[in-house]
CSV table of C-alpha atoms in Angstrom, one decimal:
chain,number,residue,atom,x,y,z
P,1,THR,CA,22.0,-55.9,-162.1
P,2,VAL,CA,21.7,-59.0,-159.9
P,3,ILE,CA,18.7,-61.0,-158.9
P,4,LEU,CA,18.0,-61.2,-155.2
P,5,LYS,CA,17.8,-65.0,-155.1
P,6,GLU,CA,21.3,-65.2,-156.7
P,7,ILE,CA,22.7,-62.9,-154.0
P,8,ILE,CA,21.1,-65.0,-151.2
P,9,ASP,CA,22.3,-68.3,-152.8
P,10,PHE,CA,25.8,-66.9,-153.1
P,11,PHE,CA,26.3,-65.4,-149.6
P,12,SER,CA,24.6,-68.3,-147.8
P,13,LYS,CA,27.3,-70.7,-149.0
P,14,ARG,CA,30.9,-70.9,-147.9
P,15,PRO,CA,33.0,-69.0,-147.2
P,16,TYR,CA,30.3,-66.5,-146.1
P,17,GLY,CA,27.7,-68.8,-144.7
P,18,LEU,CA,25.2,-65.9,-143.9
P,19,TYR,CA,21.7,-66.6,-142.9
P,20,ARG,CA,19.0,-65.3,-145.3
P,21,ASN,CA,17.6,-62.8,-142.8
P,22,ALA,CA,21.1,-61.4,-142.2
P,23,ILE,CA,21.5,-60.9,-146.0
P,24,LEU,CA,18.1,-59.3,-146.3
P,25,ALA,CA,19.0,-57.0,-143.3
P,26,ILE,CA,22.2,-55.8,-145.0
P,27,LEU,CA,20.4,-55.2,-148.3
P,28,ALA,CA,17.6,-53.3,-146.6
P,29,ASN,CA,20.1,-51.1,-144.8
P,30,LEU,CA,21.8,-50.3,-148.1
P,31,LYS,CA,18.4,-49.5,-149.6
P,32,VAL,CA,17.4,-47.2,-146.8
P,33,LYS,CA,20.7,-45.4,-147.3
P,34,ASN,CA,19.9,-45.0,-151.0
P,35,LEU,CA,23.0,-46.9,-152.0
P,36,ILE,CA,21.2,-49.5,-154.0
P,37,ASP,CA,17.9,-49.8,-156.0
P,38,ILE,CA,15.6,-52.8,-155.7
P,39,LYS,CA,13.2,-53.2,-158.5
P,40,GLN,CA,10.5,-55.5,-159.7
P,41,ASN,CA,10.0,-55.7,-163.4
P,42,SER,CA,12.2,-52.6,-163.9
P,43,THR,CA,10.0,-50.6,-161.5
P,44,PRO,CA,11.6,-49.3,-158.3
P,45,LEU,CA,9.9,-50.2,-155.0
P,46,THR,CA,9.2,-48.0,-152.1
P,47,ASN,CA,10.4,-49.1,-148.7
P,48,ASN,CA,6.9,-50.3,-147.7
P,49,GLU,CA,6.4,-52.2,-151.0
P,50,LEU,CA,9.8,-53.8,-150.6
P,51,LYS,CA,9.0,-54.9,-147.0
P,52,SER,CA,5.9,-56.6,-148.3
P,53,MET,CA,7.8,-58.3,-151.2
P,54,LEU,CA,10.6,-59.6,-148.9
P,55,LEU,CA,8.1,-61.5,-146.7
P,56,ASN,CA,7.4,-63.9,-149.5
P,57,ILE,CA,10.3,-66.0,-150.8
P,58,ARG,CA,8.6,-66.6,-154.1
P,59,ASN,CA,9.2,-63.0,-155.0
P,60,TYR,CA,13.0,-63.3,-154.8
P,61,ASP,CA,13.3,-64.3,-158.5
P,62,SER,CA,11.6,-61.1,-159.6
P,63,LEU,CA,13.6,-58.7,-157.5
P,64,ALA,CA,16.6,-57.1,-159.1
P,65,LEU,CA,19.3,-55.1,-157.3
P,66,THR,CA,21.4,-52.4,-158.9
P,67,ILE,CA,23.9,-49.9,-157.5
P,68,LYS,CA,22.2,-46.6,-157.3
P,69,LYS,CA,23.4,-43.9,-159.6
P,70,ASP,CA,24.4,-40.6,-158.2
P,71,ILE,CA,21.9,-38.2,-159.8
P,72,ASP,CA,22.6,-34.5,-159.7
P,73,ASN,CA,19.8,-32.7,-157.8
P,74,LYS,CA,19.8,-29.9,-160.3
P,75,LYS,CA,19.3,-32.3,-163.2
P,76,LEU,CA,16.6,-34.1,-161.3
P,77,LYS,CA,14.8,-30.8,-160.8
P,78,GLU,CA,15.0,-30.0,-164.5
P,79,ILE,CA,13.5,-33.4,-165.4
P,80,LYS,CA,10.7,-32.9,-162.9
P,81,GLU,CA,9.9,-29.5,-164.5
P,82,VAL,CA,9.7,-31.1,-168.0
P,83,LEU,CA,7.4,-33.9,-166.8
P,84,ASN,CA,5.2,-31.4,-165.0
P,85,GLU,CA,4.4,-29.9,-168.4
P,86,PHE,CA,1.9,-32.7,-168.9
P,87,LEU,CA,1.8,-34.7,-165.6
P,88,VAL,CA,1.6,-34.0,-161.9
P,89,VAL,CA,4.9,-34.9,-160.4
P,90,GLU,CA,5.4,-34.0,-156.7
P,91,GLY,CA,8.1,-36.4,-155.6
P,92,ASN,CA,11.7,-35.2,-155.0
P,93,THR,CA,13.8,-38.4,-155.3
P,94,ALA,CA,14.4,-40.3,-158.5
P,95,ASP,CA,12.4,-43.2,-157.3
P,96,GLU,CA,9.4,-41.1,-156.4
P,97,ILE,CA,9.5,-39.1,-159.7
P,98,TYR,CA,9.9,-42.3,-161.8
P,99,LYS,CA,6.9,-44.0,-160.1
P,100,GLU,CA,4.7,-40.9,-160.5
P,101,PHE,CA,5.8,-40.7,-164.1
P,102,LEU,CA,4.6,-44.3,-164.8
P,103,ASN,CA,1.4,-43.9,-162.9
P,104,GLY,CA,0.7,-40.5,-164.5
P,105,ILE,CA,1.2,-41.9,-168.0
P,106,ASP,CA,-1.3,-44.7,-167.4
P,107,GLU,CA,-3.9,-42.2,-166.2
P,108,LEU,CA,-3.2,-39.9,-169.1
P,109,ILE,CA,-3.5,-42.7,-171.7
P,110,SER,CA,-6.9,-43.7,-170.2
P,111,THR,CA,-8.2,-40.1,-170.5
P,112,LEU,CA,-6.9,-39.6,-174.0
P,113,GLN,CA,-8.7,-42.7,-175.2
P,114,ARG,CA,-11.9,-40.7,-174.7
P,115,ALA,CA,-10.8,-38.7,-177.8
P,116,ASN,CA,-11.9,-41.6,-180.0
P,117,ASN,CA,-15.3,-40.0,-180.2
P,118,TYR,CA,-14.0,-36.7,-181.7
P,119,PRO,CA,-12.4,-35.5,-184.9
P,120,PHE,CA,-8.9,-35.2,-183.4
P,121,LYS,CA,-8.8,-38.9,-182.5
P,122,GLU,CA,-5.8,-39.5,-184.8
P,123,LYS,CA,-3.7,-36.8,-183.1
P,124,ALA,CA,-4.7,-38.2,-179.7
P,125,GLY,CA,-3.7,-41.7,-180.9
P,126,GLU,CA,-0.3,-40.4,-181.9
P,127,ILE,CA,0.2,-39.0,-178.5
P,128,VAL,CA,-0.9,-42.3,-176.8
P,129,LYS,CA,1.7,-44.1,-179.0
P,130,PHE,CA,4.4,-41.7,-177.9
P,131,LEU,CA,3.4,-42.0,-174.2
P,132,LYS,CA,3.6,-45.8,-174.4
P,133,GLU,CA,7.1,-45.5,-175.8
P,134,LEU,CA,8.0,-43.2,-172.9
P,135,LYS,CA,6.7,-45.8,-170.5
P,136,LYS,CA,9.2,-48.3,-171.7
P,137,ILE,CA,12.1,-46.2,-170.4
P,138,ASP,CA,13.9,-48.2,-167.8
P,139,PHE,CA,14.6,-46.5,-164.4
P,140,ASP,CA,18.4,-46.7,-165.0
P,141,ASP,CA,18.1,-44.7,-168.2
P,142,PHE,CA,15.2,-42.5,-167.0
P,143,VAL,CA,17.0,-39.2,-166.5
P,144,GLU,CA,19.1,-39.4,-169.7
P,145,GLU,CA,16.2,-40.5,-171.8
P,146,ILE,CA,13.9,-37.7,-170.6
P,147,GLU,CA,16.7,-35.2,-171.2
P,148,ALA,CA,17.2,-36.5,-174.8
P,149,LYS,CA,13.5,-36.5,-175.6
P,150,GLU,CA,12.8,-33.1,-174.0
P,151,ASP,CA,11.8,-31.3,-177.2
P,152,GLU,CA,9.5,-34.2,-178.2
P,153,ILE,CA,7.9,-34.2,-174.8
P,154,LEU,CA,7.3,-30.5,-174.8
P,155,ASP,CA,5.7,-30.6,-178.3
P,156,ALA,CA,3.4,-33.5,-177.1
P,157,ALA,CA,2.6,-31.6,-173.9
P,158,GLU,CA,1.2,-28.6,-175.9
P,159,GLU,CA,-1.1,-30.9,-177.8
P,160,ILE,CA,-2.0,-32.8,-174.6
P,161,GLY,CA,-3.0,-29.5,-173.0
P,162,TYR,CA,-5.5,-28.7,-175.8
P,163,VAL,CA,-6.9,-32.2,-175.8
P,164,LEU,CA,-7.4,-32.3,-172.0
P,165,GLU,CA,-9.0,-28.8,-172.0
P,166,PHE,CA,-11.5,-30.1,-174.5
P,167,LEU,CA,-12.2,-33.4,-172.9
P,168,ASN,CA,-12.4,-32.2,-169.3
P,169,GLY,CA,-14.1,-28.9,-169.8
P,170,GLN,CA,-17.2,-27.4,-171.4
P,171,LYS,CA,-16.0,-27.7,-175.0
P,172,SER,CA,-16.7,-31.5,-175.2
P,173,LYS,CA,-20.2,-30.9,-173.7
P,174,ILE,CA,-21.0,-28.2,-176.3
P,175,TYR,CA,-19.7,-30.4,-179.1
P,176,ASN,CA,-21.7,-33.4,-177.9
P,177,ARG,CA,-24.9,-31.3,-177.6
P,178,ILE,CA,-24.5,-29.9,-181.1
P,179,LYS,CA,-23.7,-33.2,-182.7
P,180,ASP,CA,-26.7,-34.9,-181.0
P,181,TYR,CA,-29.0,-32.0,-182.1
P,182,VAL,CA,-27.9,-32.2,-185.7
P,183,LYS,CA,-28.4,-36.0,-185.8
P,184,ALA,CA,-31.8,-35.8,-184.2
P,185,ASN,CA,-33.0,-32.9,-186.5
P,186,GLU,CA,-31.4,-34.2,-189.7
P,187,SER,CA,-34.8,-34.4,-191.5
P,188,ASN,CA,-35.9,-30.9,-190.3
P,189,LEU,CA,-32.6,-29.1,-191.3
P,190,LYS,CA,-33.4,-29.3,-195.0
P,191,TYR,CA,-36.2,-26.8,-194.5
P,192,ILE,CA,-33.9,-23.9,-193.4
P,193,GLY,CA,-31.1,-22.0,-194.9
P,194,GLU,CA,-27.8,-23.8,-195.4
P,195,ARG,CA,-25.4,-23.7,-192.4
P,196,ASP,CA,-21.7,-24.5,-192.4
P,197,LEU,CA,-21.3,-27.4,-190.0
P,198,THR,CA,-17.9,-28.6,-191.3
P,199,LEU,CA,-16.4,-27.6,-187.9
P,200,LEU,CA,-18.1,-30.8,-186.5
P,201,ASN,CA,-15.5,-32.7,-188.5
P,202,ASP,CA,-12.6,-30.3,-188.0
P,203,LYS,CA,-9.5,-32.2,-186.7
P,204,ASN,CA,-8.5,-29.1,-184.8
P,205,ILE,CA,-11.8,-28.5,-183.2
P,206,HIS,CA,-10.1,-28.7,-179.8
P,207,ARG,CA,-7.8,-25.8,-180.5
P,208,GLY,CA,-8.4,-22.1,-180.3
P,209,ASN,CA,-12.0,-20.7,-180.4
P,210,LYS,CA,-13.4,-23.1,-183.0
P,211,ILE,CA,-15.9,-24.6,-180.6
P,212,GLN,CA,-17.2,-21.1,-179.8
P,213,LYS,CA,-17.7,-20.5,-183.5
P,214,LEU,CA,-19.5,-23.8,-183.9
P,215,ASN,CA,-21.7,-22.9,-180.9
P,216,GLN,CA,-22.6,-19.6,-182.5
P,217,ILE,CA,-23.6,-21.3,-185.7
P,218,PHE,CA,-25.7,-23.8,-183.6
P,219,LYS,CA,-27.5,-21.0,-181.8
P,220,GLU,CA,-28.5,-19.4,-185.1
P,221,LEU,CA,-29.5,-22.7,-186.6
P,222,ASN,CA,-31.6,-23.6,-183.5
P,223,GLN,CA,-33.3,-20.3,-183.5
P,224,GLU,CA,-34.2,-20.5,-187.2
P,225,LEU,CA,-35.4,-24.1,-186.9
P,226,GLU,CA,-37.6,-23.2,-184.0
P,227,GLU,CA,-39.2,-20.4,-186.0
P,228,VAL,CA,-39.8,-22.7,-189.0
P,229,ILE,CA,-41.3,-25.4,-186.7
P,230,LYS,CA,-43.5,-22.7,-185.1
P,231,LYS,CA,-44.8,-21.5,-188.5
P,232,GLU,CA,-45.4,-25.0,-189.6
P,233,LYS,CA,-47.4,-25.7,-186.5
P,234,GLU,CA,-49.5,-22.6,-187.1
P,235,LYS,CA,-50.2,-23.7,-190.6
P,236,ALA,CA,-51.1,-27.2,-189.5
P,237,LEU,CA,-53.5,-25.8,-186.8
P,238,LEU,CA,-55.1,-23.5,-189.3
P,239,LYS,CA,-55.7,-26.4,-191.7
P,240,ILE,CA,-57.3,-28.4,-188.8
P,241,ASP,CA,-59.5,-25.4,-187.9
P,242,ASN,CA,-60.6,-25.2,-191.5
P,243,LEU,CA,-61.3,-28.9,-191.7
P,244,ILE,CA,-63.4,-28.9,-188.5
P,245,GLU,CA,-65.3,-25.9,-189.8
P,246,LYS,CA,-66.0,-27.8,-193.1
P,247,ILE,CA,-67.2,-30.8,-191.2
P,248,HIS,CA,-69.5,-28.7,-189.0
P,249,ASN,CA,-71.0,-27.2,-192.2
P,250,LEU,CA,-71.8,-30.6,-193.8
P,251,PRO,CA,-75.5,-31.4,-193.8
P,252,GLU,CA,-74.7,-35.0,-192.8
P,253,PHE,CA,-72.9,-33.7,-189.7
P,254,GLU,CA,-76.0,-31.8,-188.6
P,255,LYS,CA,-77.9,-35.2,-188.5
P,256,VAL,CA,-75.4,-36.8,-186.1
P,257,GLU,CA,-76.4,-36.9,-182.5
P,258,VAL,CA,-74.7,-34.2,-180.4
P,259,ASN,CA,-73.2,-36.7,-178.0
P,260,GLN,CA,-71.7,-38.6,-181.0
P,261,ARG,CA,-70.2,-35.6,-182.7
P,262,HIS,CA,-67.1,-35.7,-180.5
P,263,ALA,CA,-66.3,-39.2,-181.8
P,264,ILE,CA,-65.9,-37.6,-185.3
P,265,ILE,CA,-64.1,-34.4,-184.3
P,266,GLY,CA,-62.0,-35.8,-181.5
P,267,PRO,CA,-59.4,-37.7,-183.6
P,268,ILE,CA,-58.8,-34.5,-185.6
P,269,LEU,CA,-58.4,-32.4,-182.5
P,270,ARG,CA,-55.7,-34.8,-181.2
P,271,LEU,CA,-53.5,-34.3,-184.3
Protein backbone atom coordinates (compact mmCIF):
# COMPACT_ATOMS: atom_id res chain seq x y z
CA THR A 1 0.00 0.00 0.00
CA VAL A 2 1.33 3.44 -0.99
CA ILE A 3 -0.08 6.88 -0.23
CA LEU A 4 -0.92 8.96 -3.31
CA LYS A 5 1.09 11.98 -2.09
CA GLU A 6 4.19 9.79 -1.75
CA ILE A 7 3.80 8.58 -5.34
CA ILE A 8 3.42 12.13 -6.66
CA ASP A 9 6.43 13.34 -4.65
CA PHE A 10 8.55 10.42 -5.89
CA PHE A 11 7.76 10.62 -9.61
CA SER A 12 7.82 14.41 -9.78
CA LYS A 13 11.53 14.41 -8.88
CA ARG A 14 14.53 13.33 -10.92
CA PRO A 15 15.08 11.13 -12.83
CA TYR A 16 11.34 11.02 -13.70
CA GLY A 17 10.32 14.65 -13.45
CA LEU A 18 6.65 14.00 -14.24
CA TYR A 19 4.00 16.65 -13.78
CA ARG A 20 1.34 15.93 -11.16
CA ASN A 21 -1.46 15.77 -13.75
CA ALA A 22 0.52 13.27 -15.79
CA ILE A 23 0.98 11.03 -12.74
CA LEU A 24 -2.73 11.28 -11.93
CA ALA A 25 -3.65 10.43 -15.54
CA ILE A 26 -1.49 7.28 -15.43
CA LEU A 27 -3.00 6.19 -12.10
CA ALA A 28 -6.53 6.90 -13.30
CA ASN A 29 -5.88 4.76 -16.37
CA LEU A 30 -4.67 1.91 -14.18
CA LYS A 31 -7.76 2.29 -11.99
CA VAL A 32 -10.13 2.20 -14.96
CA LYS A 33 -8.42 -1.00 -16.15
CA ASN A 34 -8.95 -2.49 -12.66
CA LEU A 35 -5.22 -2.98 -12.15
CA ILE A 36 -5.07 -0.95 -8.93
CA ASP A 37 -7.36 0.01 -6.06
CA ILE A 38 -7.52 3.52 -4.68
CA LYS A 39 -9.07 3.71 -1.23
CA GLN A 40 -9.82 6.30 1.39
CA ASN A 41 -9.71 5.03 4.96
CA SER A 42 -9.70 1.41 3.70
CA THR A 43 -12.85 1.99 1.63
CA PRO A 44 -12.59 1.59 -2.17
CA LEU A 45 -13.75 4.55 -4.24
CA THR A 46 -15.90 4.50 -7.33
CA ASN A 47 -14.60 6.27 -10.43
CA ASN A 48 -16.88 9.26 -9.78
CA GLU A 49 -15.86 9.47 -6.12
CA LEU A 50 -12.20 9.23 -7.08
CA LYS A 51 -12.57 12.00 -9.67
CA SER A 52 -14.02 14.28 -7.01
CA MET A 53 -11.27 13.41 -4.50
CA LEU A 54 -8.45 14.04 -6.99
CA LEU A 55 -9.63 17.61 -7.61
CA ASN A 56 -8.53 18.58 -4.11
CA ILE A 57 -4.83 18.22 -3.32
CA ARG A 58 -5.60 18.08 0.41
CA ASN A 59 -7.09 14.61 -0.09
CA TYR A 60 -3.86 13.10 -1.36
CA ASP A 61 -2.62 12.19 2.12
CA SER A 62 -5.73 10.05 2.74
CA LEU A 63 -5.74 8.16 -0.58
CA ALA A 64 -3.98 4.80 -0.58
CA LEU A 65 -3.08 2.75 -3.66
CA THR A 66 -2.75 -1.03 -3.78
CA ILE A 67 -2.23 -3.48 -6.60
CA LYS A 68 -5.57 -5.11 -7.29
CA LYS A 69 -5.90 -8.75 -6.36
CA ASP A 70 -7.12 -11.12 -9.02
CA ILE A 71 -10.32 -12.48 -7.47
CA ASP A 72 -11.88 -15.55 -9.00
CA ASN A 73 -15.38 -14.73 -10.30
CA LYS A 74 -16.78 -17.99 -8.94
CA LYS A 75 -15.49 -17.19 -5.46
CA LEU A 76 -16.90 -13.66 -5.71
CA LYS A 77 -20.29 -15.06 -6.64
CA GLU A 78 -20.22 -17.39 -3.64
CA ILE A 79 -19.38 -14.48 -1.32
CA LYS A 80 -22.25 -12.48 -2.77
CA GLU A 81 -24.66 -15.37 -2.11
CA VAL A 82 -23.54 -15.54 1.53
CA LEU A 83 -24.01 -11.80 2.02
CA ASN A 84 -27.44 -11.87 0.39
CA GLU A 85 -28.61 -14.10 3.23
CA PHE A 86 -28.94 -10.96 5.37
CA LEU A 87 -28.18 -8.01 3.07
CA VAL A 88 -29.18 -6.84 -0.40
CA VAL A 89 -26.06 -6.99 -2.56
CA GLU A 90 -26.54 -6.39 -6.29
CA GLY A 91 -23.04 -5.40 -7.42
CA ASN A 92 -20.83 -7.75 -9.42
CA THR A 93 -17.31 -6.40 -8.90
CA ALA A 94 -15.40 -6.74 -5.63
CA ASP A 95 -15.50 -2.96 -5.17
CA GLU A 96 -19.26 -2.77 -5.63
CA ILE A 97 -19.94 -5.74 -3.36
CA TYR A 98 -17.68 -4.42 -0.61
CA LYS A 99 -19.29 -0.97 -0.69
CA GLU A 100 -22.81 -2.42 -0.56
CA PHE A 101 -21.65 -4.68 2.26
CA LEU A 102 -20.51 -1.71 4.38
CA ASN A 103 -23.59 0.41 3.64
CA GLY A 104 -25.90 -2.54 4.22
CA ILE A 105 -24.40 -3.27 7.62
CA ASP A 106 -24.87 0.36 8.70
CA GLU A 107 -28.55 0.24 7.72
CA LEU A 108 -29.02 -3.13 9.40
CA ILE A 109 -27.44 -1.97 12.66
CA SER A 110 -29.73 1.06 12.66
CA THR A 111 -32.80 -1.18 12.24
CA LEU A 112 -31.69 -3.71 14.87
CA GLN A 113 -31.32 -0.97 17.47
CA ARG A 114 -35.13 -0.74 17.49
CA ALA A 115 -35.07 -4.13 19.20
CA ASN A 116 -34.09 -2.37 22.45
CA ASN A 117 -37.82 -2.09 23.23
CA TYR A 118 -38.41 -5.84 23.09
CA PRO A 119 -37.47 -8.93 25.15
CA PHE A 120 -34.99 -10.17 22.51
CA LYS A 121 -32.84 -7.02 22.80
CA GLU A 122 -29.87 -9.01 24.16
CA LYS A 123 -29.85 -11.31 21.13
CA ALA A 124 -30.15 -8.32 18.81
CA GLY A 125 -27.30 -6.67 20.70
CA GLU A 126 -25.06 -9.70 20.10
CA ILE A 127 -25.83 -9.52 16.38
CA VAL A 128 -25.02 -5.80 16.29
CA LYS A 129 -21.70 -6.53 17.97
CA PHE A 130 -20.96 -9.23 15.37
CA LEU A 131 -21.90 -6.90 12.49
CA LYS A 132 -19.59 -4.20 13.82
CA GLU A 133 -16.76 -6.72 13.81
CA LEU A 134 -17.58 -7.64 10.21
CA LYS A 135 -17.47 -3.99 9.24
CA LYS A 136 -13.86 -3.79 10.40
CA ILE A 137 -12.81 -6.20 7.63
CA ASP A 138 -10.43 -4.45 5.26
CA PHE A 139 -11.12 -4.60 1.54
CA ASP A 140 -7.88 -6.49 0.89
CA ASP A 141 -8.97 -9.29 3.25
CA PHE A 142 -12.67 -9.10 2.43
CA VAL A 143 -13.13 -12.27 0.36
CA GLU A 144 -10.97 -14.44 2.60
CA GLU A 145 -12.57 -13.16 5.81
CA ILE A 146 -16.14 -13.65 4.60
CA GLU A 147 -15.22 -17.17 3.48
CA ALA A 148 -13.72 -17.95 6.88
CA LYS A 149 -16.73 -16.57 8.77
CA GLU A 150 -19.39 -18.10 6.52
CA ASP A 151 -20.87 -20.39 9.20
CA GLU A 152 -21.05 -17.55 11.75
CA ILE A 153 -22.64 -15.28 9.17
CA LEU A 154 -25.28 -17.83 8.21
CA ASP A 155 -26.14 -18.44 11.88
CA ALA A 156 -26.49 -14.70 12.43
CA ALA A 157 -28.51 -14.36 9.22
CA GLU A 158 -31.14 -16.77 10.54
CA GLU A 159 -31.60 -14.75 13.73
CA ILE A 160 -31.56 -11.49 11.76
CA GLY A 161 -34.38 -12.83 9.60
CA TYR A 162 -36.59 -13.50 12.64
CA VAL A 163 -35.81 -10.12 14.19
CA LEU A 164 -36.49 -8.16 10.99
CA GLU A 165 -39.73 -10.06 10.38
CA PHE A 166 -40.86 -8.99 13.86
CA LEU A 167 -39.68 -5.38 13.68
CA ASN A 168 -40.86 -4.63 10.14
CA GLY A 169 -44.12 -6.59 10.14
CA GLN A 170 -47.36 -6.97 12.07
CA LYS A 171 -45.78 -8.82 15.00
CA SER A 172 -44.28 -5.69 16.55
CA LYS A 173 -47.58 -3.82 16.13
CA ILE A 174 -49.49 -6.64 17.86
CA TYR A 175 -46.93 -6.79 20.66
CA ASN A 176 -46.99 -3.01 21.21
CA ARG A 177 -50.78 -2.93 21.27
CA ILE A 178 -50.98 -5.72 23.87
CA LYS A 179 -48.24 -4.26 26.05
CA ASP A 180 -49.88 -0.81 26.04
CA TYR A 181 -53.27 -2.36 26.78
CA VAL A 182 -51.98 -4.34 29.76
CA LYS A 183 -50.23 -1.26 31.15
CA ALA A 184 -53.32 0.93 30.73
CA ASN A 185 -55.64 -1.66 32.31
CA GLU A 186 -53.37 -2.87 35.08
CA SER A 187 -55.83 -1.86 37.81
CA ASN A 188 -58.79 -3.52 36.05
CA LEU A 189 -57.11 -6.85 35.29
CA LYS A 190 -57.28 -7.93 38.94
CA TYR A 191 -61.05 -8.27 38.60
CA ILE A 192 -60.87 -11.06 36.02
CA GLY A 193 -59.48 -14.59 35.89
CA GLU A 194 -55.73 -14.94 35.80
CA ARG A 195 -54.14 -14.97 32.35
CA ASP A 196 -50.66 -16.14 31.39
CA LEU A 197 -48.95 -13.04 30.02
CA THR A 198 -45.39 -14.31 30.46
CA LEU A 199 -45.01 -14.26 26.66
CA LEU A 200 -44.70 -10.48 26.94
CA ASN A 201 -41.26 -11.11 28.46
CA ASP A 202 -40.30 -14.14 26.36
CA LYS A 203 -36.84 -13.61 24.81
CA ASN A 204 -37.96 -15.66 21.80
CA ILE A 205 -41.23 -13.80 21.22
CA HIS A 206 -40.00 -12.93 17.71
CA ARG A 207 -39.73 -16.60 16.71
CA GLY A 208 -42.37 -19.06 15.57
CA ASN A 209 -46.04 -18.48 16.40
CA LYS A 210 -45.54 -17.08 19.91
CA ILE A 211 -46.94 -13.68 19.01
CA GLN A 212 -50.08 -15.38 17.63
CA LYS A 213 -50.49 -17.25 20.94
CA LEU A 214 -50.08 -14.00 22.87
CA ASN A 215 -52.62 -12.31 20.62
CA GLN A 216 -55.15 -15.06 21.28
CA ILE A 217 -54.67 -14.66 25.04
CA PHE A 218 -55.12 -10.91 24.60
CA LYS A 219 -58.40 -11.34 22.70
CA GLU A 220 -59.80 -13.58 25.46
CA LEU A 221 -58.55 -11.15 28.10
CA ASN A 222 -60.07 -8.14 26.34
CA GLN A 223 -63.41 -9.87 25.86
CA GLU A 224 -63.62 -10.90 29.52
CA LEU A 225 -62.58 -7.47 30.73
CA GLU A 226 -65.21 -5.79 28.53
CA GLU A 227 -67.87 -8.08 30.01
CA VAL A 228 -66.74 -7.28 33.55
CA ILE A 229 -66.74 -3.52 32.82
CA LYS A 230 -70.22 -3.82 31.25
CA LYS A 231 -71.59 -5.60 34.33
CA GLU A 232 -69.98 -3.08 36.68
CA LYS A 233 -71.52 -0.23 34.70
CA GLU A 234 -74.93 -1.89 34.90
CA LYS A 235 -74.54 -2.26 38.68
CA ALA A 236 -73.48 1.36 39.00
CA LEU A 237 -76.44 2.58 36.92
CA LEU A 238 -78.82 0.50 39.02
CA LYS A 239 -77.43 2.05 42.21
CA ILE A 240 -77.84 5.52 40.71
CA ASP A 241 -81.45 4.77 39.73
CA ASN A 242 -82.16 3.51 43.27
CA LEU A 243 -80.53 6.58 44.78
CA ILE A 244 -82.56 8.95 42.59
CA GLU A 245 -85.75 7.06 43.48
CA LYS A 246 -84.96 7.40 47.20
CA ILE A 247 -84.35 11.12 46.78
CA HIS A 248 -87.65 11.51 44.95
CA ASN A 249 -89.43 9.75 47.82
CA LEU A 250 -87.96 12.01 50.49
CA PRO A 251 -90.54 14.43 52.00
CA GLU A 252 -87.93 17.18 51.93
CA PHE A 253 -87.49 16.74 48.15
CA GLU A 254 -91.21 17.28 47.61
CA LYS A 255 -90.85 20.70 49.18
CA VAL A 256 -88.14 21.77 46.72
CA GLU A 257 -89.26 23.96 43.84
CA VAL A 258 -89.60 22.01 40.58
CA ASN A 259 -87.14 24.23 38.72
CA GLN A 260 -84.55 23.64 41.49
CA ARG A 261 -84.84 19.88 41.67
CA HIS A 262 -82.51 19.39 38.72
CA ALA A 263 -79.72 21.12 40.67
CA ILE A 264 -79.97 18.27 43.19
CA ILE A 265 -80.46 15.37 40.77
CA GLY A 266 -78.16 16.68 37.98
CA PRO A 267 -74.77 15.86 39.61
CA ILE A 268 -75.95 12.30 40.26
CA LEU A 269 -77.06 11.84 36.65
CA ARG A 270 -73.65 12.97 35.44
CA LEU A 271 -71.88 10.16 37.33
